[in-house]
Coordinates of C-alpha atoms and ligand atoms in Angstrom, one line a residue:
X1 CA -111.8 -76.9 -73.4
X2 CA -112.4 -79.9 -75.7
X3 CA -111.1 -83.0 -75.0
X4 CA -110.8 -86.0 -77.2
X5 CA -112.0 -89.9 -77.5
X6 CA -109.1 -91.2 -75.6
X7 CA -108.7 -95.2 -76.3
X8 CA -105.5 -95.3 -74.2
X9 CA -104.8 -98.8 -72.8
X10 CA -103.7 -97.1 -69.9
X11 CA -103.3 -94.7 -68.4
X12 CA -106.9 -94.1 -69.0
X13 CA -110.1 -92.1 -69.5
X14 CA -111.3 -91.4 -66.1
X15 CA -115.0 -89.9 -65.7
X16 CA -115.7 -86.5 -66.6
X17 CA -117.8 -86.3 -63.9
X18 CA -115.1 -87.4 -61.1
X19 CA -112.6 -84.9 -63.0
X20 CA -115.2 -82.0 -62.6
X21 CA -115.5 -82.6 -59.2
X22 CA -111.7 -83.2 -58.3
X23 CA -111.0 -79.7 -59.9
X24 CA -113.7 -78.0 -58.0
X25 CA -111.9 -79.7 -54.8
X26 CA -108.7 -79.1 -55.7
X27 CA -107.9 -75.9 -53.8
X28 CA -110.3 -76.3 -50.4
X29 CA -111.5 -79.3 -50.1
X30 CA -114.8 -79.4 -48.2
X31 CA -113.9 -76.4 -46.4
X32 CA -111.1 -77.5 -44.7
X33 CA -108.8 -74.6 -47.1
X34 CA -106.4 -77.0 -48.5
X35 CA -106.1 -80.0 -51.2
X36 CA -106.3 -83.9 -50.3
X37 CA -103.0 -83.6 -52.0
X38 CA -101.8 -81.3 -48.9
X39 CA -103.2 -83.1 -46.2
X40 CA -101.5 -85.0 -43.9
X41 CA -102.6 -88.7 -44.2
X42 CA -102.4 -89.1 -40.6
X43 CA -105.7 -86.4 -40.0
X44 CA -109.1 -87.5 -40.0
X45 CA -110.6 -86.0 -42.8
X46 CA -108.2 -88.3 -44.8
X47 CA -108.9 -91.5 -42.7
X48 CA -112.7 -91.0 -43.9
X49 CA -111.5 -90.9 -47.3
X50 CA -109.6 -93.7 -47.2
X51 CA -112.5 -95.8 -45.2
X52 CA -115.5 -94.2 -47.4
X53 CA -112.9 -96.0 -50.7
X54 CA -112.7 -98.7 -48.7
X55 CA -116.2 -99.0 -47.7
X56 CA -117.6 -98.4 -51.1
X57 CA -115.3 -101.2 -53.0
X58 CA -116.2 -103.1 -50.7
X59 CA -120.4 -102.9 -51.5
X60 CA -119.6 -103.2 -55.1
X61 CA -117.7 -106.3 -55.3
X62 CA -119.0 -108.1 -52.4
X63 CA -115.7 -108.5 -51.0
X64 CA -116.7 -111.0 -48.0
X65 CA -115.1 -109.6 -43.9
X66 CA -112.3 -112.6 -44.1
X67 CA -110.6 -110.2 -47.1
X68 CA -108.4 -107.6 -46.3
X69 CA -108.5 -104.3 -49.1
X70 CA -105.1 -102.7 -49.3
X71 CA -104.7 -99.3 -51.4
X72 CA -100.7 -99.9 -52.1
X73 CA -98.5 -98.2 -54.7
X74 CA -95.6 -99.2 -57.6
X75 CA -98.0 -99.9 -59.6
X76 CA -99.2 -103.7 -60.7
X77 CA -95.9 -104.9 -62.0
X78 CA -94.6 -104.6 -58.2
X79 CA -97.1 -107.0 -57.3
X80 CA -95.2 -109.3 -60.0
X81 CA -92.5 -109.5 -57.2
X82 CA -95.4 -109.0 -54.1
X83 CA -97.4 -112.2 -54.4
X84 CA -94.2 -114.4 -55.1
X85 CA -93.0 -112.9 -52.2
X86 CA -95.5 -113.3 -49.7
X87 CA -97.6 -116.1 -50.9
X88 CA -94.6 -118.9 -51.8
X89 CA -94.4 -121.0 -48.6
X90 CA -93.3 -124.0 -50.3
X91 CA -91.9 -121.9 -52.9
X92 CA -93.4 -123.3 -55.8
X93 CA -96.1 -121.8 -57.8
X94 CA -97.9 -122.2 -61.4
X95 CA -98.2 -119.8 -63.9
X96 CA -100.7 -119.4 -66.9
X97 CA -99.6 -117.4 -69.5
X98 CA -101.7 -115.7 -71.8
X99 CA -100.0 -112.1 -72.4
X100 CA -96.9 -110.1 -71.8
X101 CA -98.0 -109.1 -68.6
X102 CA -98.6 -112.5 -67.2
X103 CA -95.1 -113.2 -69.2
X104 CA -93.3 -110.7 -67.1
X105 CA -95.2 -111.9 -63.3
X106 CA -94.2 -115.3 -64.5
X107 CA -90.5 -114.1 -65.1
X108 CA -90.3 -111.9 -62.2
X109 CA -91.9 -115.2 -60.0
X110 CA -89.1 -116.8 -61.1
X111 CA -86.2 -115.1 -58.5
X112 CA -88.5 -115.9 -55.9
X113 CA -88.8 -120.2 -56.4
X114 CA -89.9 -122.7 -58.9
X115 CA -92.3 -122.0 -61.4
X116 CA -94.0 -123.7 -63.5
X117 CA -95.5 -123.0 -66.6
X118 CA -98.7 -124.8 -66.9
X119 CA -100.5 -123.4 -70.1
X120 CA -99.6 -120.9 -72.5
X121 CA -101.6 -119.3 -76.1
X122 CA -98.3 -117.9 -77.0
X123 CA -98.0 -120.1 -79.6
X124 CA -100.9 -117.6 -81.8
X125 CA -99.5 -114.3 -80.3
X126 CA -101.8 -114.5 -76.9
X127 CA -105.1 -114.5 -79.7
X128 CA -106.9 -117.3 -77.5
X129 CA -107.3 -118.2 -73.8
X130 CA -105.7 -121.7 -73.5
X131 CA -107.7 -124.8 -72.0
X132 CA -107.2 -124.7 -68.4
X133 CA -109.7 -127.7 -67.3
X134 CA -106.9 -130.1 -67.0
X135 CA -103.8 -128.2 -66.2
X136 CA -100.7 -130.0 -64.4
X137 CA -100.7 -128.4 -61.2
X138 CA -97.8 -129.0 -59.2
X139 CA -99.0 -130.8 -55.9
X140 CA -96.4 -128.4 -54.0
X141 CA -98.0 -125.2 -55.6
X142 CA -98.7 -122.6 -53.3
X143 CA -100.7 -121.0 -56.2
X144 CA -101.7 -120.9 -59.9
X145 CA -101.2 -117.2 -61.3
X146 CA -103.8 -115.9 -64.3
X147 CA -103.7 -112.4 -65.7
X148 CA -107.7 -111.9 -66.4
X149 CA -107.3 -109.6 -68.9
X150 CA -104.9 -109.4 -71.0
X151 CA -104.7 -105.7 -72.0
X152 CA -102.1 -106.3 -74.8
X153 CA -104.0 -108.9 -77.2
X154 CA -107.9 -108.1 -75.9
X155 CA -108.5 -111.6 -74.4
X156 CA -110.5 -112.4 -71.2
X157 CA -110.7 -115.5 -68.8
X158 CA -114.7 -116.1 -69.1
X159 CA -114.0 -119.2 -67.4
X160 CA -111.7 -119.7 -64.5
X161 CA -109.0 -122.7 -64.6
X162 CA -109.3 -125.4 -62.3
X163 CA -107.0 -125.2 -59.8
X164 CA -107.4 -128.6 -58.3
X165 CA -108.0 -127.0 -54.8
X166 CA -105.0 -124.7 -55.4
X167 CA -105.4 -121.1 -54.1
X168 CA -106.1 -118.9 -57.6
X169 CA -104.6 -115.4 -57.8
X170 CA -105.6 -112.9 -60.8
X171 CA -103.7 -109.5 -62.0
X172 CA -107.5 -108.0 -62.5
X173 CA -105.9 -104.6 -63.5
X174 CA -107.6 -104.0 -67.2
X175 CA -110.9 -105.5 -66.3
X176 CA -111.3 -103.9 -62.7
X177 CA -115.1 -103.1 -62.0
X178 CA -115.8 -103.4 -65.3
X179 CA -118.5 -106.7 -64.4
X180 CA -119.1 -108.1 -61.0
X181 CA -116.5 -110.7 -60.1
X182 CA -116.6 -113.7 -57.4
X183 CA -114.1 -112.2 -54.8
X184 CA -114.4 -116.1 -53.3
X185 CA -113.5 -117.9 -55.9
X186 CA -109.6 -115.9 -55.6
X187 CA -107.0 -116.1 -52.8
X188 CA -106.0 -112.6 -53.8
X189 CA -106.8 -110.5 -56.7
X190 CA -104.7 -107.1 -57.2
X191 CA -104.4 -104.7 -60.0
X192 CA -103.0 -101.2 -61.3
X193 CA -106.1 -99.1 -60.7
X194 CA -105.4 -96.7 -64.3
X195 CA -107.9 -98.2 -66.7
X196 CA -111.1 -98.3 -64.9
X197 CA -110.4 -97.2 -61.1
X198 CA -108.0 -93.8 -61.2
X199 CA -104.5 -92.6 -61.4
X200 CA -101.6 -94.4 -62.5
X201 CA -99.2 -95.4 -59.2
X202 CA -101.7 -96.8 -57.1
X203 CA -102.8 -100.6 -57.0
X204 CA -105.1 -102.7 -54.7
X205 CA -105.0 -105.9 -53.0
X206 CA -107.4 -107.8 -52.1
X207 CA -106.2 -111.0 -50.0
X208 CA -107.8 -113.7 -47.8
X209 CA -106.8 -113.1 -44.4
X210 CA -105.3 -116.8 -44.3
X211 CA -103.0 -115.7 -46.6
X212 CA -101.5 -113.3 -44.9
X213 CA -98.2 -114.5 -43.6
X214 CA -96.6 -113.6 -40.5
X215 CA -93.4 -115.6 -41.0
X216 CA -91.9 -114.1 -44.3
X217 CA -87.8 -114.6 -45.0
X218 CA -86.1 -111.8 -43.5
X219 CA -85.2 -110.3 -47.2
X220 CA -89.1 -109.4 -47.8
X221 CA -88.9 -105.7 -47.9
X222 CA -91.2 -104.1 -45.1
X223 CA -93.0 -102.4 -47.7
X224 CA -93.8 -105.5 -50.2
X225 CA -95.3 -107.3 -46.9
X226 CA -98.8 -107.9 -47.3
X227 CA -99.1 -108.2 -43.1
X228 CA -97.3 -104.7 -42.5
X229 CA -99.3 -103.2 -45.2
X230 CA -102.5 -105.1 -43.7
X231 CA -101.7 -104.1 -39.8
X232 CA -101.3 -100.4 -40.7
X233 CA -104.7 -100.0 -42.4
X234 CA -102.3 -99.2 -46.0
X235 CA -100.4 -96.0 -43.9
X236 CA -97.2 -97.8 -43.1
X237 CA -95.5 -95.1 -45.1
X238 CA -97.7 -91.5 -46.9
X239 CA -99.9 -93.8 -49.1
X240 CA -100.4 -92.3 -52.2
X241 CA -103.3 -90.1 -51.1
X242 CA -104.6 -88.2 -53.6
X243 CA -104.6 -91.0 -56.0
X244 CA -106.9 -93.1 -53.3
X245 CA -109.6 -90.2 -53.1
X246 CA -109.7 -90.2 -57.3
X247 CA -110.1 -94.0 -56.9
X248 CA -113.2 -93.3 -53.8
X249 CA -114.6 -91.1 -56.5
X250 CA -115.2 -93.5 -59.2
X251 CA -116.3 -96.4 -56.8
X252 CA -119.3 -93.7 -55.8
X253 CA -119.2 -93.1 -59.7
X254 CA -119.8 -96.5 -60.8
X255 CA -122.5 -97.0 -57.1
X256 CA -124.3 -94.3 -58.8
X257 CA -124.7 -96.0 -62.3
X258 CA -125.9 -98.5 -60.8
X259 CA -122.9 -100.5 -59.4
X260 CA -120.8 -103.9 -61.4
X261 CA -124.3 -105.7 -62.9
X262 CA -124.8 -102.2 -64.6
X263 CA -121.0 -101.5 -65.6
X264 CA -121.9 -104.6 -67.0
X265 CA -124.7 -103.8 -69.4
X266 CA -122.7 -100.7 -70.2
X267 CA -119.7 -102.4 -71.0
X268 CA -121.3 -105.2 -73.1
X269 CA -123.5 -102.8 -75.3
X270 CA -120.3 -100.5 -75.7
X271 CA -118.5 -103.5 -76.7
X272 CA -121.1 -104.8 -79.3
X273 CA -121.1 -102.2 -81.1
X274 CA -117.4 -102.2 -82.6
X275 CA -117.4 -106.0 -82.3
X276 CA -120.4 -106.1 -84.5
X277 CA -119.0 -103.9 -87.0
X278 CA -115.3 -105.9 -86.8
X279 CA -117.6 -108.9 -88.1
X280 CA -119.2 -107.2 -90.8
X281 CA -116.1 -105.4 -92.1
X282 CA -114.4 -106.3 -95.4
X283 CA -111.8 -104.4 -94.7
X284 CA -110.9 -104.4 -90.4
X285 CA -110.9 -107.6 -88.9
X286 CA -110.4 -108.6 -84.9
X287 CA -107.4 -110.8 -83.9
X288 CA -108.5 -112.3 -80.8
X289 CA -110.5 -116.1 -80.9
X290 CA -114.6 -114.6 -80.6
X291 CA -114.8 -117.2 -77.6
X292 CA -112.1 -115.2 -75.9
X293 CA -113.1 -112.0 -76.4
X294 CA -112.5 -109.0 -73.8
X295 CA -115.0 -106.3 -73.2
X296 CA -112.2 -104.0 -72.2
X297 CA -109.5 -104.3 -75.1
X298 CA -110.1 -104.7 -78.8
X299 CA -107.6 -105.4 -81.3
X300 CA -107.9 -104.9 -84.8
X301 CA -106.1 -105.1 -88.1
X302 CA -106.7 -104.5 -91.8
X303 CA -103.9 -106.5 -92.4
X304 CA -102.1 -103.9 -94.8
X305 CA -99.6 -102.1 -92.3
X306 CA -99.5 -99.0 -94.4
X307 CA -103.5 -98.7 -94.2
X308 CA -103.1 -99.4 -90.6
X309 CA -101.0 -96.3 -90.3
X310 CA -103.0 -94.1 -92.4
X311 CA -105.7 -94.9 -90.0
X312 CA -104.2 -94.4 -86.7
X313 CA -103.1 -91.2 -88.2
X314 CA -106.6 -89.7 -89.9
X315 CA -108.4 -91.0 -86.3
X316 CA -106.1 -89.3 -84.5
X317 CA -106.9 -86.1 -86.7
X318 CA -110.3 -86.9 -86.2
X319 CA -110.1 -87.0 -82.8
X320 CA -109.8 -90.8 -82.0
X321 CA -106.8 -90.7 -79.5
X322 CA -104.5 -93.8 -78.7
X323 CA -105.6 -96.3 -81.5
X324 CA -102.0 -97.7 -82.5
X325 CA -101.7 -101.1 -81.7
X326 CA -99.1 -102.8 -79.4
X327 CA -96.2 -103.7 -81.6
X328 CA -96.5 -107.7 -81.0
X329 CA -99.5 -107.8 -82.7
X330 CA -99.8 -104.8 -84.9
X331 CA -102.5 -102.9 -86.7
X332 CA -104.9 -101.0 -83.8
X333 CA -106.3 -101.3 -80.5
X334 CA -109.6 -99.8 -79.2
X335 CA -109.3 -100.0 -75.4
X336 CA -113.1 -98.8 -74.3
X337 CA -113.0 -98.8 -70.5
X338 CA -115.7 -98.1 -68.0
X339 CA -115.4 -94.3 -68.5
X340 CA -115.6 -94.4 -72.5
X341 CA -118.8 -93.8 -73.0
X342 CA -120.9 -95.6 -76.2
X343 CA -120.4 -92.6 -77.8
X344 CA -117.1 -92.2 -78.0
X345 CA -117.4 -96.0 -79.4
X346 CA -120.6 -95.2 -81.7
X347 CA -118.6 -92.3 -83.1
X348 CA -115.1 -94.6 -84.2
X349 CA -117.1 -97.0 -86.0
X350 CA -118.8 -94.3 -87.7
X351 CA -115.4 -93.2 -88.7
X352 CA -114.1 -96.6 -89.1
X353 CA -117.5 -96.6 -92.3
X354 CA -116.1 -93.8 -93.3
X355 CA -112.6 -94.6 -93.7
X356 CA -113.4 -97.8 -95.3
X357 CA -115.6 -96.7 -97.6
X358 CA -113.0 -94.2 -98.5
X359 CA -110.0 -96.4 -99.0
X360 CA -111.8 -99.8 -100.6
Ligands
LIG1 N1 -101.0 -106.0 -65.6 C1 -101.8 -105.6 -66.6 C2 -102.9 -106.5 -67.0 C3 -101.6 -104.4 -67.3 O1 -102.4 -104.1 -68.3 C4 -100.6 -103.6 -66.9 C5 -100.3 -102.3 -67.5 O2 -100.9 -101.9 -68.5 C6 -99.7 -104.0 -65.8 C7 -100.0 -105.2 -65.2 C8 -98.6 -103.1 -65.3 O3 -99.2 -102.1 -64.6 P1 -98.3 -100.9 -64.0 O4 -97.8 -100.1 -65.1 O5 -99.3 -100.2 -63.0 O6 -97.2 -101.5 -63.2

């Protein structure tokens, strides 16, 4: 077996360590002679592996007893359509936009009400996070929207806006566990748990129980309810199991590392180490403002497209998996997520020497 430095932006590296044990689970799991994947969700031994997930997310971010946890599936971009849909009483809400994917919720939002777009870096191809201290927030809003991490262009929020009392929601999916995160400061956070959590498909919510409404219009899909999904414990329909037991195993992954303030560490010394090279380069050079910069996603150019593709293309041969960049900004993009170790990071700019040295 030999597996490669995958820098996917998603779907992701997951643990080798979670993998291992997944595979040695896979045909009997814990003796009871079949696989979670077989298993009705409806039987005990399931229950305590959806409560144990629960449970365990729960200790890492500090997610207070007024905030529900729900393991959904569709991925993040259905929530694009869920929190429109269940949070827009007045039917107004603000978007900031720093990213395709905040680009798309902000579209999407936009079949559901009035929405307004209240700051935007798409000016400089999402390189910056905009100045969100004085935003015009709509008095009716029934939220302002962020996208944390923008996956895409490699930019974080390391300061939230102010929301003038509004209710502020994040898409947390690309920076998920990756650093301890206020759960109070948010009226819901939710993300696609393929980057730092498990398997593409599945996505959780975490809402304030205020927020949960009882009197959605009668068009609301049972399924995109946030109160049906909340009253059956996640099991209105077969959740999507096996994917929720992956996720359990990487929340008692990242408890045993240590839990969020030591992802932390981890993910800051991981990060240095190709940020620091990107500023001593001649030749590669980061696109995102250094202010702005995300722990989780870094984009890089040489700014000569053809040595760009000569890159991607001797890293891949080398071993370096998924470096192409997105097309709206070009060049390459190292996404280094929880499960990358420093390494796998140590090792690309070690190549990255190489290569430069090479083609100067
Ligand atoms: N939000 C962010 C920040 C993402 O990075 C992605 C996918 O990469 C999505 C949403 C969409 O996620 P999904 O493919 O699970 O719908």
């Amino acid at each position: 077996m030999s597996r490669v430095y995958n820098f996917s932006a998603g779907p992701a590296v997951l643990p080798e360590e979670v993998l291992k044990e997944a595979q040695e689970e896979m045909m009997d799991y814990r003796g009871c002679g079949m696989s979670v994947m077989e298993m009705s969700h409806r039987s005990k031994m399931f229950q305590t592996i959806i409560d144990e997930a629960e449970a365990d997310l729960r200790e890492l971010m500090n997610i207070p007893d007024n905030y529900k946890v729900l393991f959904l599936q569709g991925g993040a971009a259905l929530q694009f359509a869920g929190v429109p849909m269940n949070l827009m009483k007045n039917g107004v809400a603000d978007y900031i936009v720093t990213g395709q994917w905040a680009k798309k919720a902000y579209v999407e939002a936009q079949k559901y009400g009035k929405v307004n777009k209240v700051a935007s870096s798409e000016d400089e191809t999402f390189s910056y996070i905009p100045d969100c201290s004085d935003l015009p927030i709509d008095e009716d809003a029934d939220y302002v929207y962020i996208c944390m991490n923008n996956t895409i262009y490699g930019t974080v929020f390391h300061e939230l806006p102010n929301t003038k009392g509004k209710t502020l929601v994040a898409d947390i999916s690309s920076c998920f566990l990756s650093e301890p995160l206020d759960v109070t400061k948010f009226g819901l956070v939710y993300g696609g748990v393929q980057k730092n959590v498990g398997p593409s498909g599945v996505q959780i919510v975490i809402i304030r129980e205020d927020l949960i409404r009882e009197d959605l219009p009668q068009w609301v899909p049972t399924m995109m309810s946030y109160k049906v999904q909340a009253d059956n414990g996640s099991m209105y329909n077969t959740p999507p199991c096996y994917g929720i037991y992956i996720c359990g195993k990487v929340f008692k992954w990242i408890k045993g590392l240590g839990g969020l303030e030591a992802m932390k560490k981890r993910n800051e010394e991981k990060a240095a180490v190709l940020y620091d090279f990107l500023d001593s380069s001649k030749m590669f050079k980061g696109t995102v403002r250094k202010e702005d910069r995300s722990l989780m996603n870094v984009p890089f150019v040489t700014g000569d497209k053809d040595l760009d593709a000569k890159f991607v293309a001797e890293a891949k041969e080398a071993g370096f998996e998924n470096l192409k960049g997105h097309r709206t900004v070009g060049g390459m993009r190292a996404s280094i997520y929880n499960a990358m170790p420093k390494e796998g990071v140590e090792k690309l700019v070690e190549f990255m020497k190489k290569f430069e040295a090479e083609n100067a």
